[in-house]
Short mmCIF file of C-alpha atoms and ligand atoms in Angstrom, two decimals:
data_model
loop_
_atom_site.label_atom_id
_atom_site.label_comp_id
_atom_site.label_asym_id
_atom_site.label_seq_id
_atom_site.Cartn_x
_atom_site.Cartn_y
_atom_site.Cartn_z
CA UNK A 221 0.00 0.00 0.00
CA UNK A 222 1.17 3.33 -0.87
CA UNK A 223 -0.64 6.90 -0.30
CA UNK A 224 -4.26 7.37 -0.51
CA UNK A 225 -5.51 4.50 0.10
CA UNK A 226 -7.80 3.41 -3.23
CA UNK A 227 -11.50 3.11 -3.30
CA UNK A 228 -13.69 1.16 -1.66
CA UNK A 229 -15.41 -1.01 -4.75
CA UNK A 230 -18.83 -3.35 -3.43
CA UNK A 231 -20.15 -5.94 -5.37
CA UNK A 232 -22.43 -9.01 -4.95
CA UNK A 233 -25.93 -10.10 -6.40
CA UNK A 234 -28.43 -7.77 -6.55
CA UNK A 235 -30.53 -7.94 -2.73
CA UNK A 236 -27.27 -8.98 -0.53
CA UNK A 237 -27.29 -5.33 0.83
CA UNK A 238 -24.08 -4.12 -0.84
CA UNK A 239 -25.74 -0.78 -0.82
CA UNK A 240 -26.85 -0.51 2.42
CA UNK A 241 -23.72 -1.61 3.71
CA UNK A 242 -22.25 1.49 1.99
CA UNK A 243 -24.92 4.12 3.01
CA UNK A 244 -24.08 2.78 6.95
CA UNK A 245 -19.94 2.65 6.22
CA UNK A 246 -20.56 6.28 5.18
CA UNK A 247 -23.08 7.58 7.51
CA UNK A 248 -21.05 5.85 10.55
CA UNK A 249 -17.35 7.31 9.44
CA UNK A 250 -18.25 10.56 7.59
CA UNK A 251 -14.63 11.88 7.69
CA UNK A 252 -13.18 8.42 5.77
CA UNK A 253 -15.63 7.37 3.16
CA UNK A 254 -18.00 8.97 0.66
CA UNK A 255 -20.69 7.41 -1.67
CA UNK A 256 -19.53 7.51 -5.32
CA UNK A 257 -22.74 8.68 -7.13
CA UNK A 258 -23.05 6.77 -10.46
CA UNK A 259 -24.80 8.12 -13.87
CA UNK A 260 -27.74 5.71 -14.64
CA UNK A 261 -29.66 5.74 -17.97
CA UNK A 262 -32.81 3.99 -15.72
CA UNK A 263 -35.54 6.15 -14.35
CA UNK A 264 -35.45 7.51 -10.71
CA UNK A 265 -37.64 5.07 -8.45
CA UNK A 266 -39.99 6.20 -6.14
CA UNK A 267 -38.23 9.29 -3.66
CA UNK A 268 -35.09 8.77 -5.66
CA UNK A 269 -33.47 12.08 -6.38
CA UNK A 270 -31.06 13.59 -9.37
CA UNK A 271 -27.68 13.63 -7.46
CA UNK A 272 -27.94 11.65 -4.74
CA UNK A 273 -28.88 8.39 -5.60
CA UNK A 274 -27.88 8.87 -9.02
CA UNK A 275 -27.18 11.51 -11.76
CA UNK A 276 -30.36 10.57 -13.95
CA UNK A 277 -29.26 10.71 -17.53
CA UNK A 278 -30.22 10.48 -21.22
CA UNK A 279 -29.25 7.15 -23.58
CA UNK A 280 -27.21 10.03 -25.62
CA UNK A 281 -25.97 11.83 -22.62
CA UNK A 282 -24.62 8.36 -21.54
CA UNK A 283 -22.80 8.00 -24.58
CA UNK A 284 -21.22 10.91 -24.53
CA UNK A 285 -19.58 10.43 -20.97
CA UNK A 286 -18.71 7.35 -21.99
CA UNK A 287 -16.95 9.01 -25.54
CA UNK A 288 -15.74 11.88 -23.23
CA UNK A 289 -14.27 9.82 -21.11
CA UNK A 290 -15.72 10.66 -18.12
CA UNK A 291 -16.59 7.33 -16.79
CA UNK A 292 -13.79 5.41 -14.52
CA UNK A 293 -15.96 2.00 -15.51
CA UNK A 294 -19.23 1.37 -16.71
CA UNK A 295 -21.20 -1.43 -17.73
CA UNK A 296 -24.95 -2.49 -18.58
CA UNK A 297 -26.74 -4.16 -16.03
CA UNK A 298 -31.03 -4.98 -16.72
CA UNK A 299 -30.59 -3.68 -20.00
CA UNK A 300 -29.68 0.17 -18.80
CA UNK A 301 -26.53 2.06 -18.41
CA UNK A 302 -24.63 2.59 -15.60
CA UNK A 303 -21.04 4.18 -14.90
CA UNK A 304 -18.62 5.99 -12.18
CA UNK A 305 -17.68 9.18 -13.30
CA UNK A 306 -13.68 9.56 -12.96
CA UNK A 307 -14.53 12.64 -11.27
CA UNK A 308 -15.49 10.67 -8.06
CA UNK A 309 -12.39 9.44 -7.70
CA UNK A 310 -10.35 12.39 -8.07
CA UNK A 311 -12.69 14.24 -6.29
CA UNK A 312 -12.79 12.23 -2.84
CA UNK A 313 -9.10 11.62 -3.14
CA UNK A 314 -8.69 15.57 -2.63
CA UNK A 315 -10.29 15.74 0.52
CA UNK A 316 -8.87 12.92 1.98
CA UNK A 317 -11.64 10.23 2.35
CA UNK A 318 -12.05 6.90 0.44
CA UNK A 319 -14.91 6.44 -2.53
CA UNK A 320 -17.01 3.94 -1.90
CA UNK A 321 -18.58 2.44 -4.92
CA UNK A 322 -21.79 0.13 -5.00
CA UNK A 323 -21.23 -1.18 -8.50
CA UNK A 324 -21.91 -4.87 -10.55
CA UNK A 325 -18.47 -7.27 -10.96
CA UNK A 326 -17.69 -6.06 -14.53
CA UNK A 327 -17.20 -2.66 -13.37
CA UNK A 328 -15.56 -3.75 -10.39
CA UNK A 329 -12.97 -5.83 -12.94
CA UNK A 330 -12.77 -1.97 -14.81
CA UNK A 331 -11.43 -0.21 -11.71
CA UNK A 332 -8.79 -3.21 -10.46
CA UNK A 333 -7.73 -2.86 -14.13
CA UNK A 334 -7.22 1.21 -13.82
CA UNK A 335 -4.32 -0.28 -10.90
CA UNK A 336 -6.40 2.41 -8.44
CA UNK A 337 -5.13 0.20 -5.53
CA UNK A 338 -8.77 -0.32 -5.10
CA UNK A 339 -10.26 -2.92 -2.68
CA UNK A 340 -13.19 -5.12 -3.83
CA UNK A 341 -15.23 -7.02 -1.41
CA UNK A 342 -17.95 -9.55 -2.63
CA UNK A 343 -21.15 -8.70 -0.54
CA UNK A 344 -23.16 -12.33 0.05
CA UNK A 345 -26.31 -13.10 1.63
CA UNK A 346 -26.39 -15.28 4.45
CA UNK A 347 -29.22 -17.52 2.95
CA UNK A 348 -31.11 -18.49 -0.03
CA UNK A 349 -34.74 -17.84 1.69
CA UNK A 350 -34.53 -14.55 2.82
CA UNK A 351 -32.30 -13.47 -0.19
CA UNK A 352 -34.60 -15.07 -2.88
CA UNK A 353 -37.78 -13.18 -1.04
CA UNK A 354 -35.70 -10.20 -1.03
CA UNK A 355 -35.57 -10.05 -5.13
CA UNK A 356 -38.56 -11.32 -5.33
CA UNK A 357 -40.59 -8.37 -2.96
CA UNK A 358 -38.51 -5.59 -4.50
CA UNK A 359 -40.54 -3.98 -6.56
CA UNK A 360 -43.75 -4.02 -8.81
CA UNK A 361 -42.24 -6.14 -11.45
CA UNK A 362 -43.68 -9.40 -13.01
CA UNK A 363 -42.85 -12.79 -12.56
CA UNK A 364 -40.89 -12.62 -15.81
CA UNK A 365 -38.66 -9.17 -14.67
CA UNK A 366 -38.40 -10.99 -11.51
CA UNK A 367 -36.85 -14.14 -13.18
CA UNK A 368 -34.66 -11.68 -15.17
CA UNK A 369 -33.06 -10.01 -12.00
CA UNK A 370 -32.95 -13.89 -10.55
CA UNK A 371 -30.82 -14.22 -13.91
CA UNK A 372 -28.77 -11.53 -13.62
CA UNK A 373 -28.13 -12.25 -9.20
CA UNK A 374 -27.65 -15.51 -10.82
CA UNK A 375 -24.67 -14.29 -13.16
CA UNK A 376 -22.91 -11.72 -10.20
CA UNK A 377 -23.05 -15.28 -8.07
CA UNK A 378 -20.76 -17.01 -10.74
CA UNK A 379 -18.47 -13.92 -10.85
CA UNK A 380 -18.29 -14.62 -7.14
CA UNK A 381 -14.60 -16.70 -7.52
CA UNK A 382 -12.41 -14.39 -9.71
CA UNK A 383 -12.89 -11.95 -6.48
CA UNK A 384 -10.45 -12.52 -3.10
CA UNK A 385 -12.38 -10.58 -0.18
CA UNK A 386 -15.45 -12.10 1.03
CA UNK A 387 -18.39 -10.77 3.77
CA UNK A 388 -21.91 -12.40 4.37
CA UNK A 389 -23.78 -10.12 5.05
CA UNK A 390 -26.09 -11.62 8.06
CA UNK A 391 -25.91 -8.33 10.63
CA UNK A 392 -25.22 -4.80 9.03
CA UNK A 393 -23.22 -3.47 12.13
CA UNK A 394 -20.93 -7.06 11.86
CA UNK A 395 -20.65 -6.59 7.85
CA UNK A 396 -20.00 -2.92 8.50
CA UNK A 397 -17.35 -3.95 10.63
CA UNK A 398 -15.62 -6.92 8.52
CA UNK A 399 -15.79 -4.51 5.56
CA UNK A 400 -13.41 -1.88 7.38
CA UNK A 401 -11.50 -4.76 8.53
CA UNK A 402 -10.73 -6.24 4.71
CA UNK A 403 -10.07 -1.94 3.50
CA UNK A 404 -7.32 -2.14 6.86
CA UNK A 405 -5.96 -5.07 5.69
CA UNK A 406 -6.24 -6.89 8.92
CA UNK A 407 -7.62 -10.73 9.44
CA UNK A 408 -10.90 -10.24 11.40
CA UNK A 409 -14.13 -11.12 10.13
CA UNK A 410 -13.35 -12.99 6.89
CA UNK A 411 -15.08 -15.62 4.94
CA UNK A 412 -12.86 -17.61 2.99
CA UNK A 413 -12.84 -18.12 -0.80
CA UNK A 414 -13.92 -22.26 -0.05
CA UNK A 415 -16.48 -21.11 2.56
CA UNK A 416 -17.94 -18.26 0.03
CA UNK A 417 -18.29 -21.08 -2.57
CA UNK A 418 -19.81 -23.32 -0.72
CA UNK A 419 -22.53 -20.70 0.49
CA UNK A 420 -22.78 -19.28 -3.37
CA UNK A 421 -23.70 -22.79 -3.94
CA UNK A 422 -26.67 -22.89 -1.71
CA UNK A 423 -27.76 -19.46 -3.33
CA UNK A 424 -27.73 -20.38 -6.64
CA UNK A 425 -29.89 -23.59 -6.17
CA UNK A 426 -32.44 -21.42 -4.30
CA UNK A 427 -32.17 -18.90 -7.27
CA UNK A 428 -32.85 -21.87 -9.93
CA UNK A 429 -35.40 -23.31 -8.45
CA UNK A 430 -37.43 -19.69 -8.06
CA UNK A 431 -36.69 -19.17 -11.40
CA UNK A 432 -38.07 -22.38 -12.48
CA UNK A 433 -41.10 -22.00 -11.07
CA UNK A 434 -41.79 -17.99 -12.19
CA UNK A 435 -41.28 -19.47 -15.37
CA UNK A 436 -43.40 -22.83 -15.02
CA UNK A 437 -46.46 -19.92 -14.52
CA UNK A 438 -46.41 -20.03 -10.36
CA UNK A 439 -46.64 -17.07 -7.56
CA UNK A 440 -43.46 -16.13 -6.48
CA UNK A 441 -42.69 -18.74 -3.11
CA UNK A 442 -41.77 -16.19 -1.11
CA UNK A 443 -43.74 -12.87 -1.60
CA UNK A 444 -45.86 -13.38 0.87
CA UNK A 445 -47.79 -10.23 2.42
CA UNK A 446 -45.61 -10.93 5.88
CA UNK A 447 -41.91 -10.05 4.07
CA UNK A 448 -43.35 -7.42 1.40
CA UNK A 449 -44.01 -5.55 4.88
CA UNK A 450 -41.03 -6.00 6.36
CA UNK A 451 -39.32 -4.51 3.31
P1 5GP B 889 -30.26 -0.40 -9.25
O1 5GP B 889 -30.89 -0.02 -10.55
O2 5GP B 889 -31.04 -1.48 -8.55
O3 5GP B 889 -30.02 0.81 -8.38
O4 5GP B 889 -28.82 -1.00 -9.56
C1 5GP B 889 -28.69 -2.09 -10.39
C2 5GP B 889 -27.27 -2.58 -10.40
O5 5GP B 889 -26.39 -1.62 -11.00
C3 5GP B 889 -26.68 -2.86 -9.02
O6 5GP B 889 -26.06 -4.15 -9.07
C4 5GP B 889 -25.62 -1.82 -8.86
O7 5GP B 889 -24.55 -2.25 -8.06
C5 5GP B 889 -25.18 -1.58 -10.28
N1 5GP B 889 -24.56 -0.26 -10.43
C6 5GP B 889 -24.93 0.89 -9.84
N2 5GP B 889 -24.11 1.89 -10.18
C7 5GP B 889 -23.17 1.35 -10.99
C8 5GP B 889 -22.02 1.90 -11.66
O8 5GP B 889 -21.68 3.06 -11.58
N3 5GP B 889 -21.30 1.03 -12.42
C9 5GP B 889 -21.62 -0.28 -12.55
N4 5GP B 889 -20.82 -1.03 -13.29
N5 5GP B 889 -22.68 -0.82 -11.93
C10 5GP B 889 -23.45 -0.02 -11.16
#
């Protein structure tokens, strides 16, 4: 390690809590970490705002930041746009504090390959129940956008082996803390790479078999009314 340390990069299927993990690492150490705020091509959801969940942008204003240059990574993930703006980086690097990005694995492979120093951590779930219920309560979508976000979980799951640093995320204040402890380089809290596969094993069967039966014409197993509340 030399200097600033570099960013902080998330990743993990979509409803292991990689961003909540980041919204707590920042509001609970301010003075270290800030949220990188991505450009997204997708619509704002419900009480999302233009510039701080996302900067909310036009197909052709995506394309030119990506002509421009102005994106650090970026990738397409459920068929819209999404990038860091380099800015982030050299922004939070400035003041001192660490960027903390909430991105999918093939932008995460774009910022090891910019030699940023950054350090990736693969988010997991602790469990296929909860996690599948998770996706599956998220929004408004059908069973057939449902089984396409299984898909794509599915597909971050399998990416889960090219990465090294490994939390499951069971207890936010524990991940919160095993996160720090991978970005200090010290021992505590890890899961290892055989442990992580076994686990992304167990996901991806509860995954398939969802995804089987969205697309054999059935409810969703686990939307019941019980968990859409407690989301
Ligand atoms: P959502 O639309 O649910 O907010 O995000 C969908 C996915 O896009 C998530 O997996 C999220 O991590 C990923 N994502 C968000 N911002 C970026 C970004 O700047 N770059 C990349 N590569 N992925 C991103």
């Amino acid at each position: 390690m030399n200097g600033t340390p570099g960013p902080l990069v998330l990743v993990g299927p979509s409803g292991a809590g990689k961003t909540t993990i980041a919204k707590e690492l920042v509001k609970t150490h301010p003075d270290r970490y800030t949220l990188s705020v991505s450009a997204t091509t997708r619509s704002p959801r419900g009480g999302e705002r233009h510039g701080h969940e996302y900067l909310f942008v036009s197909p052709a204003r995506f394309r030119r930041m990506v002509e421009g240059g102005e994106l650090a990574e970026w990738a397409e993930v459920h068929g819209e746009c999404y990038g860091t703006p380099v800015e982030n980086l050299a922004e939070v690097s400035a003041d001192g504090s660490v960027p903390v990005l909430d991105i999918d694995v093939n932008g995460a492979r774009q910022i090891l390959k910019r030699g940023t120093g950054a350090v990736v951590i693969f988010i997991l779930p602790p469990g296929p129940g909860e996690w599948v219920g998770r996706l599956v309560v998220r929004g408004t979508e059908s069973p057939r956008e449902i089984a396409r976000r299984l898909r794509t979980a599915l597909d971050e799951l399998r990416a889960a082996p090219s990465f090294e640093r490994f939390v499951v995320n069971a207890h936010l204040d524990q991940s919160v803390v095993d996160v720090l402890a991978h970005a200090a380089g010290e021992p505590g809290g890890r899961t290892s790479a055989s442990q992580a596969a076994v686990l992304c094993r167990r996901l991806e069967a509860g995954a398939r078999s969802e995804i089987a039966r969205l697309e054999a014409g059935e409810q969703p197993t686990l939307a019941g009314p019980k968990r859409a509340q407690k989301e």
